[in-house]
């Protein structure tokens, strides 16, 4: 268990091994120079201690050779650190293509996670061992930071923006999840667990109920509830851009620029539709700021992704999935359109 | 009892009365005003540190509630950074010594110098008012949008306090730059200046060029908080990462405002107590300027996981390693200065040894956080907390205490008690390491910063750290007692009790109001112990 005393974190992801190897190199360099400097100070301090008051020691002028040596050697060493560190960083910053996708929304002071299949959790995330998992993250309020020490990964979670973090768990078990960016009163309470399971156990956990339809299907439901389809129609092109096949494609804008339709673009087009007008269309769309929760936003994005034929987890083709039952109003406080029950 | 000798006139007894202090334009008296002020803020910041360490003795948040704990660490940071560390060495020792070291009667703008003290005082009082009115809980970093939208505490008043104190820093920097350029004694060329002056010159550049950016940033935070204009909060159309860029553009260089003057102190101490010219004088001098310049190019290393561009992170990491080189050059040169020296172990030298060791460890762990792949893991953990305390407390504070002991006889005309002073230096060194070394382990283990409560597995290391902090507290209280004691009972100091070479030692202890009876002329390089010995024997012969 992770609650026992230890002096070194567990290495539970592929990244952990790369980071630790680099860390040990740095520890070795730091130890070498610390011992060198401490050793020399002690040695000189004793060897050259003052024997006669006000004596004037022999002059030893600075040697250019020495200055060059102790500039060049550290420089070489730090360049190794830079290059090695950069290669590990690029590995951490770039999720592999085959990663399992899940979503994280941070808010004061909890982590809400959503699986592609629709399962939702609070302060917990279940993932299978042995395959990369990519998390797309955003915040409802302030900046948080998603940190799993045993995986050696951390990335900030910001309001109004999507960031990603990924990891490839190498062993099963429970691993701590922390919020690493100070976010207010209960910052230290914004902690949870990552449960890494055998693939079979993960599959049965997934099918264990609780979910009411995939994220994409929740997104489709939300799409209908917000009446997005009144304009964005496939059968009646002209008024609003057709969303079919949009995701991941370049979009030409009215001002001549071109942007790729990624998560950030879709989010922006929903909350601030006037920011980027697609070429050939009028700025007639109203803002949906405040009408869609961050989780709902992720569902909408997943739905739009599904219109591009992107595999939305182990899910039936979009449109054929039964729409989730609408919950009884008032059952869960300010229930948002398309929200599925949360699994605790 | 009547003393046989008539008391000599000097800056302390030239005038008496509160007014003679509050309206003084004597840089030495202003230095002492600063000394009193920052000692007060150090003790206040220390009380918050104590409360933090006590809370962290046990895993659950049991001493205070989370809100109060968050205010504690915020106030600890705000007070220690803006009201202690930044003014510490420059405003006390620098103020007192720079005019004397360059052979001048005062700083270039004595009235601005007094104004800068009042500004620090005003900023400090405003922040303290905010503290008593209800405190502030944003952390000293004021990250948005928490500080501009979500915090319900006294953010504007506290930020305004730091804003006002910033002008104190700008005026001090301006005064130093002009004084060093325009008021050097005849014969005192740039390369005959003590390294203390070089490092203060470099720090002054940062104060003048960097602080205005902090001022602008704090004003923007206040404006967004007060009038909801959208600069940083995305809900208002702003960008929270912009704040981080602006904040660290000042606050990374600010680390060098704190540590460069300390490096200057160490150069003086190492030279004096080994009676050797500082090895590689030119390299040490220029490394200060190099640190000041590079310091402005590395702010993004605080933002490797902030969502800034991956390529920006690569550049910032690369540039950050460049700062390591001039720092390493200094450490190697100080160590080489000891070689074949005539080394004695008075208290200031013990602090210098401590500084070199702790700064080395702080600097080397800085490489860990500059290394992109490792920073992803240790960022915002106790590893970073340990790292910057090794630099700021192990570095700056050790240098400050070393310098304070070294120039205490000059400032007060009294010697400190050597035995007690050595003991407290040792206690501080041990207490410091026991407090902060476990935090490196805690950080790599994954303990995040600014946590009021924490999981059980971190407790053992937290207990060690708290135990160290109590040793450290004792270490800081001992000098407070014996230095005050020495003002009355300390042995009278001679003009040059340590056999040092700077111009400040050529005048009496304490110095007369205008420092020198005759403007000194400089005929040789800094740290020329042979010339000093010749002067002394000549003086004996003549006398
Ligand atoms: Cu947090
Ligand atoms: Cu920095």
JSON list of N, CA and C and ligand atoms in Angstrom, two decimals, chain A residues 107-109 111 142-145 178-184 186-191, chain B residues 449-451, ligand 1:
[
{"chain": "A", "resi": 107, "resn": "UNK", "atom": "N", "xyz": [-12.11, 21.37, -10.15]},
{"chain": "A", "resi": 107, "resn": "UNK", "atom": "CA", "xyz": [-12.82, 22.52, -9.59]},
{"chain": "A", "resi": 107, "resn": "UNK", "atom": "C", "xyz": [-12.49, 22.59, -8.12]},
{"chain": "A", "resi": 108, "resn": "UNK", "atom": "N", "xyz": [-12.69, 23.75, -7.52]},
{"chain": "A", "resi": 108, "resn": "UNK", "atom": "CA", "xyz": [-12.41, 23.88, -6.10]},
{"chain": "A", "resi": 108, "resn": "UNK", "atom": "C", "xyz": [-13.38, 22.98, -5.33]},
{"chain": "A", "resi": 109, "resn": "UNK", "atom": "N", "xyz": [-13.05, 21.91, -4.66]},
{"chain": "A", "resi": 109, "resn": "UNK", "atom": "CA", "xyz": [-11.75, 21.32, -4.58]},
{"chain": "A", "resi": 109, "resn": "UNK", "atom": "C", "xyz": [-11.92, 19.84, -4.82]},
{"chain": "A", "resi": 111, "resn": "UNK", "atom": "N", "xyz": [-11.64, 16.57, -8.12]},
{"chain": "A", "resi": 111, "resn": "UNK", "atom": "CA", "xyz": [-11.33, 16.15, -9.48]},
{"chain": "A", "resi": 111, "resn": "UNK", "atom": "C", "xyz": [-12.53, 15.39, -10.01]},
{"chain": "A", "resi": 142, "resn": "UNK", "atom": "N", "xyz": [-10.21, 28.04, -10.90]},
{"chain": "A", "resi": 142, "resn": "UNK", "atom": "CA", "xyz": [-8.84, 28.56, -10.85]},
{"chain": "A", "resi": 142, "resn": "UNK", "atom": "C", "xyz": [-7.90, 27.52, -11.47]},
{"chain": "A", "resi": 143, "resn": "UNK", "atom": "N", "xyz": [-6.61, 27.79, -11.40]},
{"chain": "A", "resi": 143, "resn": "UNK", "atom": "CA", "xyz": [-5.64, 26.84, -11.92]},
{"chain": "A", "resi": 143, "resn": "UNK", "atom": "C", "xyz": [-5.41, 25.74, -10.89]},
{"chain": "A", "resi": 144, "resn": "UNK", "atom": "N", "xyz": [-5.47, 24.50, -11.34]},
{"chain": "A", "resi": 144, "resn": "UNK", "atom": "CA", "xyz": [-5.11, 23.35, -10.52]},
{"chain": "A", "resi": 144, "resn": "UNK", "atom": "C", "xyz": [-3.96, 22.65, -11.24]},
{"chain": "A", "resi": 145, "resn": "UNK", "atom": "N", "xyz": [-3.45, 21.58, -10.64]},
{"chain": "A", "resi": 145, "resn": "UNK", "atom": "CA", "xyz": [-2.41, 20.84, -11.33]},
{"chain": "A", "resi": 145, "resn": "UNK", "atom": "C", "xyz": [-2.56, 19.36, -11.02]},
{"chain": "A", "resi": 178, "resn": "UNK", "atom": "N", "xyz": [-2.65, 14.15, -6.59]},
{"chain": "A", "resi": 178, "resn": "UNK", "atom": "CA", "xyz": [-2.63, 15.39, -5.83]},
{"chain": "A", "resi": 178, "resn": "UNK", "atom": "C", "xyz": [-2.97, 16.56, -6.74]},
{"chain": "A", "resi": 179, "resn": "UNK", "atom": "N", "xyz": [-3.48, 17.63, -6.13]},
{"chain": "A", "resi": 179, "resn": "UNK", "atom": "CA", "xyz": [-3.48, 18.92, -6.82]},
{"chain": "A", "resi": 179, "resn": "UNK", "atom": "C", "xyz": [-2.20, 19.61, -6.40]},
{"chain": "A", "resi": 180, "resn": "UNK", "atom": "N", "xyz": [-1.39, 19.98, -7.38]},
{"chain": "A", "resi": 180, "resn": "UNK", "atom": "CA", "xyz": [-0.07, 20.55, -7.07]},
{"chain": "A", "resi": 180, "resn": "UNK", "atom": "C", "xyz": [-0.05, 22.06, -7.17]},
{"chain": "A", "resi": 181, "resn": "UNK", "atom": "N", "xyz": [-1.07, 22.67, -7.75]},
{"chain": "A", "resi": 181, "resn": "UNK", "atom": "CA", "xyz": [-1.06, 24.14, -7.86]},
{"chain": "A", "resi": 181, "resn": "UNK", "atom": "C", "xyz": [-2.01, 24.70, -6.82]},
{"chain": "A", "resi": 182, "resn": "UNK", "atom": "N", "xyz": [-1.49, 25.59, -5.98]},
{"chain": "A", "resi": 182, "resn": "UNK", "atom": "CA", "xyz": [-2.31, 26.15, -4.91]},
{"chain": "A", "resi": 182, "resn": "UNK", "atom": "C", "xyz": [-3.59, 26.76, -5.49]},
{"chain": "A", "resi": 183, "resn": "UNK", "atom": "N", "xyz": [-4.74, 26.31, -4.95]},
{"chain": "A", "resi": 183, "resn": "UNK", "atom": "CA", "xyz": [-6.01, 26.69, -5.55]},
{"chain": "A", "resi": 183, "resn": "UNK", "atom": "C", "xyz": [-7.03, 27.19, -4.52]},
{"chain": "A", "resi": 184, "resn": "UNK", "atom": "N", "xyz": [-6.53, 27.55, -3.33]},
{"chain": "A", "resi": 184, "resn": "UNK", "atom": "CA", "xyz": [-7.46, 28.09, -2.35]},
{"chain": "A", "resi": 184, "resn": "UNK", "atom": "C", "xyz": [-7.59, 27.21, -1.11]},
{"chain": "A", "resi": 186, "resn": "UNK", "atom": "N", "xyz": [-9.16, 24.64, 0.36]},
{"chain": "A", "resi": 186, "resn": "UNK", "atom": "CA", "xyz": [-9.03, 23.19, 0.55]},
{"chain": "A", "resi": 186, "resn": "UNK", "atom": "C", "xyz": [-8.10, 22.56, -0.48]},
{"chain": "A", "resi": 187, "resn": "UNK", "atom": "N", "xyz": [-7.10, 23.32, -0.88]},
{"chain": "A", "resi": 187, "resn": "UNK", "atom": "CA", "xyz": [-6.11, 22.81, -1.83]},
{"chain": "A", "resi": 187, "resn": "UNK", "atom": "C", "xyz": [-5.56, 21.45, -1.39]},
{"chain": "A", "resi": 188, "resn": "UNK", "atom": "N", "xyz": [-5.24, 21.34, -0.10]},
{"chain": "A", "resi": 188, "resn": "UNK", "atom": "CA", "xyz": [-4.64, 20.08, 0.36]},
{"chain": "A", "resi": 188, "resn": "UNK", "atom": "C", "xyz": [-5.68, 18.96, 0.43]},
{"chain": "A", "resi": 189, "resn": "UNK", "atom": "N", "xyz": [-6.96, 19.31, 0.23]},
{"chain": "A", "resi": 189, "resn": "UNK", "atom": "CA", "xyz": [-7.98, 18.28, 0.23]},
{"chain": "A", "resi": 189, "resn": "UNK", "atom": "C", "xyz": [-8.33, 17.81, -1.18]},
{"chain": "A", "resi": 190, "resn": "UNK", "atom": "N", "xyz": [-7.68, 18.42, -2.16]},
{"chain": "A", "resi": 190, "resn": "UNK", "atom": "CA", "xyz": [-8.00, 18.10, -3.55]},
{"chain": "A", "resi": 190, "resn": "UNK", "atom": "C", "xyz": [-7.13, 16.94, -4.00]},
{"chain": "A", "resi": 191, "resn": "UNK", "atom": "N", "xyz": [-7.34, 15.82, -3.33]},
{"chain": "A", "resi": 191, "resn": "UNK", "atom": "CA", "xyz": [-6.50, 14.65, -3.59]},
{"chain": "A", "resi": 191, "resn": "UNK", "atom": "C", "xyz": [-7.38, 13.44, -3.90]},
{"chain": "B", "resi": 449, "resn": "UNK", "atom": "N", "xyz": [3.60, 21.38, -2.41]},
{"chain": "B", "resi": 449, "resn": "UNK", "atom": "CA", "xyz": [3.73, 22.61, -1.61]},
{"chain": "B", "resi": 449, "resn": "UNK", "atom": "C", "xyz": [2.37, 23.06, -1.11]},
{"chain": "B", "resi": 450, "resn": "UNK", "atom": "N", "xyz": [2.39, 23.91, -0.09]},
{"chain": "B", "resi": 450, "resn": "UNK", "atom": "CA", "xyz": [1.22, 24.67, 0.36]},
{"chain": "B", "resi": 450, "resn": "UNK", "atom": "C", "xyz": [0.07, 23.75, 0.76]},
{"chain": "B", "resi": 451, "resn": "UNK", "atom": "N", "xyz": [0.42, 22.59, 1.34]},
{"chain": "B", "resi": 451, "resn": "UNK", "atom": "CA", "xyz": [-0.59, 21.66, 1.84]},
{"chain": "B", "resi": 451, "resn": "UNK", "atom": "C", "xyz": [-0.74, 21.83, 3.35]},
{"chain": "C", "resi": 1, "resn": "LIG", "atom": "CU1", "xyz": [-4.95, 22.83, -5.63]}
]
